[in-house]
mmCIF file of C-alpha atoms and ligand atoms in Angstrom:
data_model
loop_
_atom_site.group_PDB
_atom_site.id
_atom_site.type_symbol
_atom_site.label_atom_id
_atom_site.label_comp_id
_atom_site.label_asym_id
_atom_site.label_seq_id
_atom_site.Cartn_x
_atom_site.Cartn_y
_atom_site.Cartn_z
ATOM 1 C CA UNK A 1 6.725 79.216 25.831
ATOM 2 C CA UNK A 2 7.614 80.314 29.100
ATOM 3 C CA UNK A 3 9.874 82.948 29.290
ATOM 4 C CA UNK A 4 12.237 85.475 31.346
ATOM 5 C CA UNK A 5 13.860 88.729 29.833
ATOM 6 C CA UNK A 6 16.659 90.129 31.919
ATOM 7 C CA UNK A 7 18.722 93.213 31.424
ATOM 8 C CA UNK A 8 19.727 96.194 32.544
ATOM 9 C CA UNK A 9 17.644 99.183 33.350
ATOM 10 C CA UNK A 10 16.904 100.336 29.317
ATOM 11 C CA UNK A 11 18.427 97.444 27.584
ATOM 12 C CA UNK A 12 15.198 97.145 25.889
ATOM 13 C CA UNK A 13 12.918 94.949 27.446
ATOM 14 C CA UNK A 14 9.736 96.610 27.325
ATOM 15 C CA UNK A 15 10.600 97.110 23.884
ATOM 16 C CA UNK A 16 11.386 93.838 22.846
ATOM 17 C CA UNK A 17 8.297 92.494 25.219
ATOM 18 C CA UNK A 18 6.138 94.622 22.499
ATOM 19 C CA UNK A 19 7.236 92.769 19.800
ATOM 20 C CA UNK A 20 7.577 89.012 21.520
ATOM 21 C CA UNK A 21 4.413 89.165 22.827
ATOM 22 C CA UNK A 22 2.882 89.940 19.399
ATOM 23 C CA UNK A 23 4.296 87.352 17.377
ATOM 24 C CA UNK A 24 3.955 84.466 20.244
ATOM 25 C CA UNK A 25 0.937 85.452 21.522
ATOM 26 C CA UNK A 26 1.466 85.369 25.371
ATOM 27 C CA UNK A 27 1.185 87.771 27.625
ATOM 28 C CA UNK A 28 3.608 90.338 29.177
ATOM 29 C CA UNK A 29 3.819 90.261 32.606
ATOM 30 C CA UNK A 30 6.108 93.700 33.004
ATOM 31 C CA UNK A 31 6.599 93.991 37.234
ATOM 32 C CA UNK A 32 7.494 97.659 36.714
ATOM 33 C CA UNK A 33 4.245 98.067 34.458
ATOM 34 C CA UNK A 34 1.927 96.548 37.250
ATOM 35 C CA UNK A 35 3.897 99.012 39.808
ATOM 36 C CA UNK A 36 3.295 101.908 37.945
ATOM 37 C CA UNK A 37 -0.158 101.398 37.345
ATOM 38 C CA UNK A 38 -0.844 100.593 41.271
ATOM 39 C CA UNK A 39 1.027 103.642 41.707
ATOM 40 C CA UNK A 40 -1.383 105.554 39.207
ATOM 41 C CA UNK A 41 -4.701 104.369 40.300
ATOM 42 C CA UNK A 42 -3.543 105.316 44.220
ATOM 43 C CA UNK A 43 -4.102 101.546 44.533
ATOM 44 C CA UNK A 44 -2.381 99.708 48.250
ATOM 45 C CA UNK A 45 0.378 98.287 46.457
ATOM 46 C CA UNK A 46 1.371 101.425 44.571
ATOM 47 C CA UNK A 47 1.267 103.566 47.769
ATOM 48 C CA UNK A 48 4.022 100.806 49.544
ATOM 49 C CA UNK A 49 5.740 100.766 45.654
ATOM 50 C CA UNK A 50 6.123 104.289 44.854
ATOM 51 C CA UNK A 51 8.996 105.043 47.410
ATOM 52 C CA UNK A 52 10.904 102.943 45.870
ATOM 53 C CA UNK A 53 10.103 103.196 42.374
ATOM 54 C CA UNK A 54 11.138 107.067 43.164
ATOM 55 C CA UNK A 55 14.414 106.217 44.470
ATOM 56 C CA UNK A 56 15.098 103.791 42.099
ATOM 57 C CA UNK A 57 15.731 100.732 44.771
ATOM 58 C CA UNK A 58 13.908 97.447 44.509
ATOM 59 C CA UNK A 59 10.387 96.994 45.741
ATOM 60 C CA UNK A 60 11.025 93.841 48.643
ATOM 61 C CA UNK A 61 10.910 90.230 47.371
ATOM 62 C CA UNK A 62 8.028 89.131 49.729
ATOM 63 C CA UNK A 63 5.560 91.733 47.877
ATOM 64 C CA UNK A 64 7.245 90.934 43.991
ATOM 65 C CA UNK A 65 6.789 87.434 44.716
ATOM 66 C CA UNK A 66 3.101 87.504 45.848
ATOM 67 C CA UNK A 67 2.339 89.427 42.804
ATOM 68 C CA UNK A 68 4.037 87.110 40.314
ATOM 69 C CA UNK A 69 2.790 84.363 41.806
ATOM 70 C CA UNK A 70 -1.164 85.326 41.352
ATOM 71 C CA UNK A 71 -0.499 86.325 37.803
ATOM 72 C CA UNK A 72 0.999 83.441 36.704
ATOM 73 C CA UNK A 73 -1.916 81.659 37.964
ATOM 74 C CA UNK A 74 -4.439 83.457 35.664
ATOM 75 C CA UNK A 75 -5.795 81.751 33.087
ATOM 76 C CA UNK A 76 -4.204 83.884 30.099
ATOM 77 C CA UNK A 77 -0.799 82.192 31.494
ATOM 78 C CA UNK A 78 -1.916 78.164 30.140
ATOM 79 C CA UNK A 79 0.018 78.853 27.027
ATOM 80 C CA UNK A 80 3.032 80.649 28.184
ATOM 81 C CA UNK A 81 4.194 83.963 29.210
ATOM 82 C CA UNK A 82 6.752 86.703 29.110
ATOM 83 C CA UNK A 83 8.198 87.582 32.656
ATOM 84 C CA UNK A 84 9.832 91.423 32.118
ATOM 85 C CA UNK A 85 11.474 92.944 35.035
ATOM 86 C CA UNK A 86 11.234 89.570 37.376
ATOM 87 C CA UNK A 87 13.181 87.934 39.043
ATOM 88 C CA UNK A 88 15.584 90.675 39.572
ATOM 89 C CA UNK A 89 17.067 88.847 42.514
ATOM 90 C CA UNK A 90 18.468 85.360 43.411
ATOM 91 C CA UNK A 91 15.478 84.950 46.063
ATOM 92 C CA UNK A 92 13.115 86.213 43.447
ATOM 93 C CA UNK A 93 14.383 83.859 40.895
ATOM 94 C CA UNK A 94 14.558 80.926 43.529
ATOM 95 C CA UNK A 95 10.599 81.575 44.696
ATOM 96 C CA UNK A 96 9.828 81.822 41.002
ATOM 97 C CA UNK A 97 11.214 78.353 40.334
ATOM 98 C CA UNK A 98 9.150 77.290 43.208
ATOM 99 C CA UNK A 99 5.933 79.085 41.852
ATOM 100 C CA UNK A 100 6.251 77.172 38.596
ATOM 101 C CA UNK A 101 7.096 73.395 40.593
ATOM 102 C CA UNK A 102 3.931 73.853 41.662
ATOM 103 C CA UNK A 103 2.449 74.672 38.832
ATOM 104 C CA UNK A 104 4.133 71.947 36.993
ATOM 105 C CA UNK A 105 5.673 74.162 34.726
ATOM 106 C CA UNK A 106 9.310 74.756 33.260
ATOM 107 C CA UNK A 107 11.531 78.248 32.233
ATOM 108 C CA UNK A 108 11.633 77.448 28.580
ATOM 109 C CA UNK A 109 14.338 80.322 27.890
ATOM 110 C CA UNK A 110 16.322 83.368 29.573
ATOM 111 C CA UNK A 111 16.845 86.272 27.010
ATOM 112 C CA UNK A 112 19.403 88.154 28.164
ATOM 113 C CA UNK A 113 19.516 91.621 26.714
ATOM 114 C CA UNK A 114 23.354 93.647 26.547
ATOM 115 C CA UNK A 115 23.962 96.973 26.560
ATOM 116 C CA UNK A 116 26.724 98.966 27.580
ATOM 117 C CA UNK A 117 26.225 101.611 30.498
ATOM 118 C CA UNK A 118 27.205 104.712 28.792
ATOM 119 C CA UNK A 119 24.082 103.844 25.914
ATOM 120 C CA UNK A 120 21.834 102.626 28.760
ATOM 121 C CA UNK A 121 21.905 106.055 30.647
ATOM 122 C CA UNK A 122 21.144 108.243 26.989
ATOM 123 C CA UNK A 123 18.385 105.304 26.310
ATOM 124 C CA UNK A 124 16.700 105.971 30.007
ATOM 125 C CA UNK A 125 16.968 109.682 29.879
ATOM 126 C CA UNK A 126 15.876 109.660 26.796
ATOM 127 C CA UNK A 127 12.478 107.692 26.869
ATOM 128 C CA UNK A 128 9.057 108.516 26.612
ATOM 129 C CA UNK A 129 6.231 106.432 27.242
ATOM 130 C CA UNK A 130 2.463 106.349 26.320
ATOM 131 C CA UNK A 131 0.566 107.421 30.075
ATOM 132 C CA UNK A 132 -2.362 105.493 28.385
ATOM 133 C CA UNK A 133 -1.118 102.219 26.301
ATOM 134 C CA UNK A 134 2.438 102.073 27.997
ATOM 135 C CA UNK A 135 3.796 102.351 24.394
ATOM 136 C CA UNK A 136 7.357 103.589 24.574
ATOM 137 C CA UNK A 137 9.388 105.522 22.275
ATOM 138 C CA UNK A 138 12.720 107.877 22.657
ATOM 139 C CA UNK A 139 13.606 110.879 21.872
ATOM 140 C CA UNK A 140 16.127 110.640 19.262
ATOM 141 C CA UNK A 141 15.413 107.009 17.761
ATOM 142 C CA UNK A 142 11.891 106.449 18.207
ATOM 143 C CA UNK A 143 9.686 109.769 17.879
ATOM 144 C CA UNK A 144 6.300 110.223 18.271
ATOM 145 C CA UNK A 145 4.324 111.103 14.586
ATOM 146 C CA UNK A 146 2.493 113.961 16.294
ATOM 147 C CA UNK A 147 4.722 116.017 19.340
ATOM 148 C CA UNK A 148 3.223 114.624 22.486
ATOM 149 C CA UNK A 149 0.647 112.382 21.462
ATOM 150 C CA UNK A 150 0.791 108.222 20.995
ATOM 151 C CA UNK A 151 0.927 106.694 17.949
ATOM 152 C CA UNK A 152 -1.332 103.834 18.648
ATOM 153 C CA UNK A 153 -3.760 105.057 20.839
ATOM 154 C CA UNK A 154 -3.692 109.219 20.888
ATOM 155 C CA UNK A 155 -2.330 109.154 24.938
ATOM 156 C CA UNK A 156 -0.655 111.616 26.448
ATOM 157 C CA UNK A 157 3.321 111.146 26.356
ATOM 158 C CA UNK A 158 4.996 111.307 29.366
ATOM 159 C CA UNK A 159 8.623 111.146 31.086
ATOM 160 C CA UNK A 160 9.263 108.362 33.993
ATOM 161 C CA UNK A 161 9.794 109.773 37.500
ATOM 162 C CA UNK A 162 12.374 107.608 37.671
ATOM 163 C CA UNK A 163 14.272 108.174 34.173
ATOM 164 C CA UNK A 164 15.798 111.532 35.832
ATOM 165 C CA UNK A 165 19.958 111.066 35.673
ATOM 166 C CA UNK A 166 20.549 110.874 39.176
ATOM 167 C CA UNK A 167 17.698 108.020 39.750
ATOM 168 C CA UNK A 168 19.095 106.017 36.821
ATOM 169 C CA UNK A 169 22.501 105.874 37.985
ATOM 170 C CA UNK A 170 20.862 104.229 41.186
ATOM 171 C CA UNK A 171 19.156 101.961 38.856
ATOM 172 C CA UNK A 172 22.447 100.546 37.305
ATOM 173 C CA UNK A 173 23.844 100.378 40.267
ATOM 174 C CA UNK A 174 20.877 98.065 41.913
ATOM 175 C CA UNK A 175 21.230 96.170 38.459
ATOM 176 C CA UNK A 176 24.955 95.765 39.202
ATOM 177 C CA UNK A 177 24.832 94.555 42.698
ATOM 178 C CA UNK A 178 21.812 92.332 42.983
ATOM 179 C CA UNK A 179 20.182 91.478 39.607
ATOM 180 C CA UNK A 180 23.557 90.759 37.263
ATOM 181 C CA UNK A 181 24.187 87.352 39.591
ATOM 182 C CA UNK A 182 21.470 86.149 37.773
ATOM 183 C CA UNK A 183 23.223 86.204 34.498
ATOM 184 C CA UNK A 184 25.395 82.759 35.606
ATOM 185 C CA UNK A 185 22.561 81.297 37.750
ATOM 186 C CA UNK A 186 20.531 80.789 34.661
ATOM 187 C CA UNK A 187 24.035 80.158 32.801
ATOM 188 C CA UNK A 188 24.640 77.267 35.522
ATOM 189 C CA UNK A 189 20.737 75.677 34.144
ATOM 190 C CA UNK A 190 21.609 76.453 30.686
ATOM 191 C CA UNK A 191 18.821 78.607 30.050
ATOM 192 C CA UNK A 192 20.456 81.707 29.066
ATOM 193 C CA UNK A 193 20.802 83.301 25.820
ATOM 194 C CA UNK A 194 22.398 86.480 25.809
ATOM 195 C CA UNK A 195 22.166 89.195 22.591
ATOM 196 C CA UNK A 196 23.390 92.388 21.673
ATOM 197 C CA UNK A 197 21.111 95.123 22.440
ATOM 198 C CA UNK A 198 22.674 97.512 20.907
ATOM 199 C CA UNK A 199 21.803 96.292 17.727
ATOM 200 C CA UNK A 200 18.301 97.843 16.095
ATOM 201 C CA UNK A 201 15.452 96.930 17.712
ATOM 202 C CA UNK A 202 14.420 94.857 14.892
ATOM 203 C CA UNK A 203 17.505 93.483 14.711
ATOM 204 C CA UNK A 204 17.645 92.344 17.916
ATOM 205 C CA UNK A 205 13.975 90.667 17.292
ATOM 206 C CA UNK A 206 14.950 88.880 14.506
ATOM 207 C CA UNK A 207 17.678 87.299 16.556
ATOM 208 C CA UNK A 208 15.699 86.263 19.553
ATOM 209 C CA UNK A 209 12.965 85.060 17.320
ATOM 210 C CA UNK A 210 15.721 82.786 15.753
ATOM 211 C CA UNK A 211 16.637 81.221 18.951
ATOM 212 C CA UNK A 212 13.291 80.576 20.134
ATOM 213 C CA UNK A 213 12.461 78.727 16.983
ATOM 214 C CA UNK A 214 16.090 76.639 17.234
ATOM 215 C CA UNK A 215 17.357 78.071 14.300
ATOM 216 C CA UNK A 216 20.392 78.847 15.983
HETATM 217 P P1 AP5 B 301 11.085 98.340 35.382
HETATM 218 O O1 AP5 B 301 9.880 98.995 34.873
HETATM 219 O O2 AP5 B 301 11.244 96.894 35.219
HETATM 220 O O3 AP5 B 301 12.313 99.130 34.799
HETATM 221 P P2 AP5 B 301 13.801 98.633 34.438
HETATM 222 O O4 AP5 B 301 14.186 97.247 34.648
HETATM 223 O O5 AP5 B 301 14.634 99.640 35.114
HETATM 224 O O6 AP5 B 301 13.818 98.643 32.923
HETATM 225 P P3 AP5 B 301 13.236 99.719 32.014
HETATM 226 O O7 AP5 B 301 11.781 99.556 31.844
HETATM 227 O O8 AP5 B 301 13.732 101.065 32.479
HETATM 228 O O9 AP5 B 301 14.027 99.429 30.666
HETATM 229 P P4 AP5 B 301 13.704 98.397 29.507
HETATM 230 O O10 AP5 B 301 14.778 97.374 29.474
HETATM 231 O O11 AP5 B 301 12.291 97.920 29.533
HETATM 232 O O12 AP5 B 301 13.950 99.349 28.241
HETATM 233 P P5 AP5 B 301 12.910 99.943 27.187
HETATM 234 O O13 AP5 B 301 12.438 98.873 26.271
HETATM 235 O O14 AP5 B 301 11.909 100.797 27.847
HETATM 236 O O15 AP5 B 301 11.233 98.639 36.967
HETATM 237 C C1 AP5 B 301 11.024 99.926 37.492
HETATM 238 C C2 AP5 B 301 11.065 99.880 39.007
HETATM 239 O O16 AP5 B 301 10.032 99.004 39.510
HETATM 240 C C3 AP5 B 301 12.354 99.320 39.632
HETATM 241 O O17 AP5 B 301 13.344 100.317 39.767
HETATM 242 C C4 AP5 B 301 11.836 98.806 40.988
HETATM 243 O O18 AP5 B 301 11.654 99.859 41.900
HETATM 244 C C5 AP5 B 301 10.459 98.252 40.630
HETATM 245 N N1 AP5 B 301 10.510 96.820 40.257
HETATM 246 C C6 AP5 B 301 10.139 96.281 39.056
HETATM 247 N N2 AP5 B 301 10.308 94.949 39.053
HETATM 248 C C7 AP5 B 301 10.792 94.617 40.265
HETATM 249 C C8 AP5 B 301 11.191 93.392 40.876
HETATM 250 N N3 AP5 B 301 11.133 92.220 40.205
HETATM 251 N N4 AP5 B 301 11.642 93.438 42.144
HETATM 252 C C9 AP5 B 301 11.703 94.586 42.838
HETATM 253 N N5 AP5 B 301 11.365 95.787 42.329
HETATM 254 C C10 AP5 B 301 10.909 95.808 41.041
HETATM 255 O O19 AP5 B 301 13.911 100.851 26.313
HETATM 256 C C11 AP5 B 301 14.505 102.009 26.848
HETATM 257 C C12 AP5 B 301 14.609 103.095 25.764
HETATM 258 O O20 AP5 B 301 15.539 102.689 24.776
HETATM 259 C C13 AP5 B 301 13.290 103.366 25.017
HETATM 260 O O21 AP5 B 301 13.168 104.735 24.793
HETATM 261 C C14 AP5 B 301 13.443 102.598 23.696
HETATM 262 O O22 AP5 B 301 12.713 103.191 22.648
HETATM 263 C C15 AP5 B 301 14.938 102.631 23.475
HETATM 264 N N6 AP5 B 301 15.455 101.408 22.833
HETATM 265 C C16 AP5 B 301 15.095 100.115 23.150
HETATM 266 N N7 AP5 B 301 15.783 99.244 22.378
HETATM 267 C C17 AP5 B 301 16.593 99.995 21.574
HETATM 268 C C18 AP5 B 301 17.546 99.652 20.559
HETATM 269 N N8 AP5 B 301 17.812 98.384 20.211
HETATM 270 N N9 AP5 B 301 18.203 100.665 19.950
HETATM 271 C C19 AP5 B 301 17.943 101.970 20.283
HETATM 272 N N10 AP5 B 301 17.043 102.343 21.223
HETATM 273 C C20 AP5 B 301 16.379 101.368 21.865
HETATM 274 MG MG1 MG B 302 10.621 98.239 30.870
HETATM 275 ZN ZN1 ZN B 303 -0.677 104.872 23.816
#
């Protein structure tokens, strides 16, 4: 199962990714996640990333599409995988069908996660996330058991840089202008199904787990 989740900044993807990944057993390839961590370990590609991770713009195609292209090549990618975060452009998306040409491989499905933009900047402001496991919860509808500290793995529980109010509303507008046009190029190939993220989270599982498995 090869597969793309696209949404806005907060929809849910990481979320959902958790769950997805779980059940099908494939892995999440989160371009955000890989960022952050480059960022974190003071790594090359974190210290040309973190400007615009900061600002909230996109990180350039040329260095997204290197990355993506590596990783799918790994060897945990034979039976599928979960693409969070990527392609966020049109040029992303058209190297990515490129990538997978040459790989002989095929998008099985685009899960397209909606949420409206009022809920999306309360979601965003509102997260926390695991500095250790990358386990994410929020402040009002998914809290921690113990103040601070991770549920699955005891890590410290931390704010994005970039979940500040005046970075996300540069977020949603990036999402606006160049990710969105993706919505009706993966309409045009008939890969996309889109569901209500508003829903609860399990909710929203149980209703892309249905489509996967054709039960419509
Ligand atoms: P990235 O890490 O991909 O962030 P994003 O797309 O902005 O999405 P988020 O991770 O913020 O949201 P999400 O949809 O995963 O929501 P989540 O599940 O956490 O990218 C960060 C940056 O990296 C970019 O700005 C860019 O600079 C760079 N980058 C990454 N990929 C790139 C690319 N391809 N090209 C160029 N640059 C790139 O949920 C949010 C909150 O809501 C959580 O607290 C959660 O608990 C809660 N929640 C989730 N679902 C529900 C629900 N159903 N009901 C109630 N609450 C919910
Ligand atoms: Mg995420
Ligand atoms: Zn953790």
């Amino acid at each position: 199962m090869n597969l793309i989740l696209l949404g806005p900044p907060g929809a849910g993807k990481g979320t959902q990714a958790e769950l997805i990944i779980e059940r099908y057993n494939i892995p999440h390839i989160s371009t955000g996640d890989i960022f952050r961590a480059a960022v974190k370990e003071g790594a090359p590609l974190g210290l040309k990333a973190k400007e615009y991770l900061d600002s909230g713009q996109l990180v350039p195609d040329e260095i997204v599409n290197g990355i993506v292209k590596e990783r799918l090549q790994q060897a945990d990618c034979g039976n599928g995988f979960l693409l969070d975060g990527f392609p966020r452009t049109i040029p992303q998306a058209d190297a990515l069908e490129r990538c997978l040409a040459e790989l002989n491989r095929k998008i099985t499905a685009v899960i397209n996660i909606e949420v409206d933009f009022e809920v999306l900047m309360t979601r965003l402001t509102g997260r926390r996330v695991c500095r250790n496991c990358g386990a994410l919860y929020h402040i009002q509808n998914k809290v921690e058991k113990v103040p601070g500290v991770c549920d699955h793995c005891g890590g410290e529980i931390y704010q994005r840089e970039d979940d500040f109010p005046e970075t996300v509303e540069k977020r949603l507008q990036v999402y606006r202008n160049q990710t969105e046009p993706l919505i009706k190029y993966y309409q045009n190939k008939d890969l996309l199904f889109s569901f209500n993220g508003e829903e609860p989270i399990l909710v929203v599982f149980q209703k892309i787990c249905e489509v996967l498995e054709g039960k419509f």
